[in-house]
mmCIF file of C-alpha atoms in Angstrom:
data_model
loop_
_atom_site.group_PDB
_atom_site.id
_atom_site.type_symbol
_atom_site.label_atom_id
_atom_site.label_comp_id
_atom_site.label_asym_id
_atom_site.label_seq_id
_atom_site.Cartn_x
_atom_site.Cartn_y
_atom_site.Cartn_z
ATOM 1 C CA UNK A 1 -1.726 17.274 -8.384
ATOM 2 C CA UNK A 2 -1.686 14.345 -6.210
ATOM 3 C CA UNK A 3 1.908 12.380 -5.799
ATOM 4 C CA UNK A 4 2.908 9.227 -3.901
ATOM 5 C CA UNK A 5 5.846 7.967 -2.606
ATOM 6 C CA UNK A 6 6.879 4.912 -1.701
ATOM 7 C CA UNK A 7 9.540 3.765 0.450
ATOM 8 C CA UNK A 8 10.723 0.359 1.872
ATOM 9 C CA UNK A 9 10.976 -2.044 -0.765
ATOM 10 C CA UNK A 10 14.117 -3.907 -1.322
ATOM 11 C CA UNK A 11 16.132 -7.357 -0.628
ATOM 12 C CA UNK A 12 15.493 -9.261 2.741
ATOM 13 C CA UNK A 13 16.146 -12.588 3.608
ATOM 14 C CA UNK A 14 13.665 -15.234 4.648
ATOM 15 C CA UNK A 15 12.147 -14.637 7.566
ATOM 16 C CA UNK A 16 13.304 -11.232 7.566
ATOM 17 C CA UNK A 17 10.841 -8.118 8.039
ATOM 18 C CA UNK A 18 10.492 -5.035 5.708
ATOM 19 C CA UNK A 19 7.728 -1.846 6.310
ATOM 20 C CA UNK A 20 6.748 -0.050 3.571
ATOM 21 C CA UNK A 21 5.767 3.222 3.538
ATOM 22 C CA UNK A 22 3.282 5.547 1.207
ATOM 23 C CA UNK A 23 3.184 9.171 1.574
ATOM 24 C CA UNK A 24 -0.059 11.104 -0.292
ATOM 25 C CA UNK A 25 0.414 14.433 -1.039
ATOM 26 C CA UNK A 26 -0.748 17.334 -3.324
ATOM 27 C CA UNK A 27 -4.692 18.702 -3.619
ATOM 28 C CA UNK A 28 -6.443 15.768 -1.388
ATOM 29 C CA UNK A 29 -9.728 16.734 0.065
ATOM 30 C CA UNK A 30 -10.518 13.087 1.879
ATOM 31 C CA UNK A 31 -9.067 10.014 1.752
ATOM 32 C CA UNK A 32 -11.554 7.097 2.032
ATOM 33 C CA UNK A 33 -8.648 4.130 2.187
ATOM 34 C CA UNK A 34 -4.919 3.318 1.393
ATOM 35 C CA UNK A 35 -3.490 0.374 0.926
ATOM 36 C CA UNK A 36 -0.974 -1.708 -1.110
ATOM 37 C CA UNK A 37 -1.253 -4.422 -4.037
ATOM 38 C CA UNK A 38 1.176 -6.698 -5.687
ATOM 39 C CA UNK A 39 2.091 -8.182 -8.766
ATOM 40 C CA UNK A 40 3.644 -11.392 -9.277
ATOM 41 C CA UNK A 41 4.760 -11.886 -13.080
ATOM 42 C CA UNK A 42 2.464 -13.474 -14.748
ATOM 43 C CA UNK A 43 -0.329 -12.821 -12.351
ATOM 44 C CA UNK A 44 -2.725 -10.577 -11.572
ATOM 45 C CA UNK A 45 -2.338 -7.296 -9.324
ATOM 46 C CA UNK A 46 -3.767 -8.418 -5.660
ATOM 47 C CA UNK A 47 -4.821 -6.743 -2.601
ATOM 48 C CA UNK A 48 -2.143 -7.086 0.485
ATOM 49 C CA UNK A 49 -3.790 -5.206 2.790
ATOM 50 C CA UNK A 50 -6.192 -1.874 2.818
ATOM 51 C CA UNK A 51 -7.141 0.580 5.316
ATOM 52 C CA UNK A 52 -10.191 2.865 5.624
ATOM 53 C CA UNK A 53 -9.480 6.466 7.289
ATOM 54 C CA UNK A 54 -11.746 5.383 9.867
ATOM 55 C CA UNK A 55 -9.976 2.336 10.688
ATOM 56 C CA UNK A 56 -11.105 -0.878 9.361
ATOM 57 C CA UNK A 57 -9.046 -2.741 6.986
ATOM 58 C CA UNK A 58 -8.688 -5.868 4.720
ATOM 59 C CA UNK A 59 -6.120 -8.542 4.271
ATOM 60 C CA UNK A 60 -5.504 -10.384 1.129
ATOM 61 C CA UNK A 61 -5.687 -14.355 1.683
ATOM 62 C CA UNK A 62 -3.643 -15.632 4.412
ATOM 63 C CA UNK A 63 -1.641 -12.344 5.247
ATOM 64 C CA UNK A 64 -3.091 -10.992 7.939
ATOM 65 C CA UNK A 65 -1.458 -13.289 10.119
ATOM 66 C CA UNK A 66 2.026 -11.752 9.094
ATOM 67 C CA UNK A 67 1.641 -8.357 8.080
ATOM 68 C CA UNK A 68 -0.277 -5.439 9.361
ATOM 69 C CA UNK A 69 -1.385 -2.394 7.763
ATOM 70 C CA UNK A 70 -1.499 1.294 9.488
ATOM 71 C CA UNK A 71 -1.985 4.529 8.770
ATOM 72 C CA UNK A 72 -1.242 8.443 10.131
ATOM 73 C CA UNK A 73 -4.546 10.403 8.927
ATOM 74 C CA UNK A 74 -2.396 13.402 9.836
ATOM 75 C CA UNK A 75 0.448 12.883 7.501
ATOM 76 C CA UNK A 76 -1.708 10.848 5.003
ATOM 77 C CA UNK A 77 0.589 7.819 4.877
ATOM 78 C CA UNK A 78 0.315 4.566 4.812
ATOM 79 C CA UNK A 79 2.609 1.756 6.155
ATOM 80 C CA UNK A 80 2.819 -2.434 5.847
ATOM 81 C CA UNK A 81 4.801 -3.986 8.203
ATOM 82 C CA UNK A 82 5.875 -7.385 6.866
ATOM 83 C CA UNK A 83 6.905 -10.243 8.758
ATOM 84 C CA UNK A 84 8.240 -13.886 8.417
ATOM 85 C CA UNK A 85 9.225 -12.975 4.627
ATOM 86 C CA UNK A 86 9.318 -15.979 2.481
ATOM 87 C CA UNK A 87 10.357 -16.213 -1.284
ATOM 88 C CA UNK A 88 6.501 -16.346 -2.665
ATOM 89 C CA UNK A 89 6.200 -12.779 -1.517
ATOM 90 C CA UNK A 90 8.817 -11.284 -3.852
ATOM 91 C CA UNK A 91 6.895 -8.899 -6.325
ATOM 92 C CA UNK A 92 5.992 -5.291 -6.900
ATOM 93 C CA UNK A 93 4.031 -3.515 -4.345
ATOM 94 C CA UNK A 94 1.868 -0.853 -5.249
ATOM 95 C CA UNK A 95 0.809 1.798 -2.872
ATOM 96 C CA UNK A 96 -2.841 2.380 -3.996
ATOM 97 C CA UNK A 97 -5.238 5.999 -2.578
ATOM 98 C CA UNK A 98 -8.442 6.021 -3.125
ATOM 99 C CA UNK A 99 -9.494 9.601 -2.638
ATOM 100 C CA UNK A 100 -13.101 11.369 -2.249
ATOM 101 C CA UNK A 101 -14.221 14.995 -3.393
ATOM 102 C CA UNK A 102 -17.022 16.882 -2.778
ATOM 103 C CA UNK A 103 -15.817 19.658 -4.448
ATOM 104 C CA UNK A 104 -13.987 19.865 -8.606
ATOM 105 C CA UNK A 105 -11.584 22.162 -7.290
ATOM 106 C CA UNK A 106 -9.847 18.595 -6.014
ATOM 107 C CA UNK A 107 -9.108 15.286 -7.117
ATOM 108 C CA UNK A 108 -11.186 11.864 -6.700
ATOM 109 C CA UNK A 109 -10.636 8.315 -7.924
ATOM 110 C CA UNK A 110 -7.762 5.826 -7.101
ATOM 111 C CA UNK A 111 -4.273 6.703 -7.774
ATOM 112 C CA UNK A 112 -1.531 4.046 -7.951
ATOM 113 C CA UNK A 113 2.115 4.748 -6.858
ATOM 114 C CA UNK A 114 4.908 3.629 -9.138
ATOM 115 C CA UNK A 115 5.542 0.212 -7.130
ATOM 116 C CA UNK A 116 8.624 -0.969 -5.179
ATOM 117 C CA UNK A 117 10.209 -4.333 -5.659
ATOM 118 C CA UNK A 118 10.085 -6.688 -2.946
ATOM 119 C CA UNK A 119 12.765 -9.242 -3.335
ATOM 120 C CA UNK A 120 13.032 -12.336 -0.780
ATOM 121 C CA UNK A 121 15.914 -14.311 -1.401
ATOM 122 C CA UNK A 122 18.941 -15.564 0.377
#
């Protein structure tokens, strides 16, 4: 009942910029954030960068610097503009909706796209 898709992901070189995008659809009532995650093998899943409908967001360590996360309420997506790519950022990115009901006739809970690979190499 609720879909994402992702968009963006692929190979840059250093220094290069990518924007990924996360569309929500399906049976959403609210949205309380959006964000994305990554995975590096071996490691643990990790916040990038989250944004709450209202506005505020978070930045994982040392990111905020180079990427910046927005949102369109109106067409519940989600983008990450990424700057000043290096290497250490290659992983899977993972769109990631967190969604609020008042009402069983929707969904709630967090809901995790499939993930996009985001390679950084020359």
């Amino acid at each position: 009942q609720v879909q994402l898709v992702e968009s963006g992901g692929g190979l840059v070189q250093p220094g290069g910029s990518l924007r990924l995008s996360c569309a929500a659809s399906g049976r959403i009532f609210s949205i309380n954030s959006m964000g994305w995650y990554r995975q590096f093998p071996g490691k643990q899943r990790e916040l990038v960068a989250r944004i709450l409908t209202g506005g505020p967001t978070d930045y994982g360590d040392s990111l905020k610097a180079r990427f910046t996360i927005s949102r369109d309420n109106a067409k519940n997506t989600v983008y990450l503009q990424m700057n000043n790519l290096s290497p250490e950022d290659t992983g899977v990115y993972y769109c990631n909706v967190n969604l609020q009901s008042s009402s069983s006739r929707f969904p709630s809970g967090t809901y995790w796209g499939k993930g996009t690979l985001v390679t950084v190499s020359s």
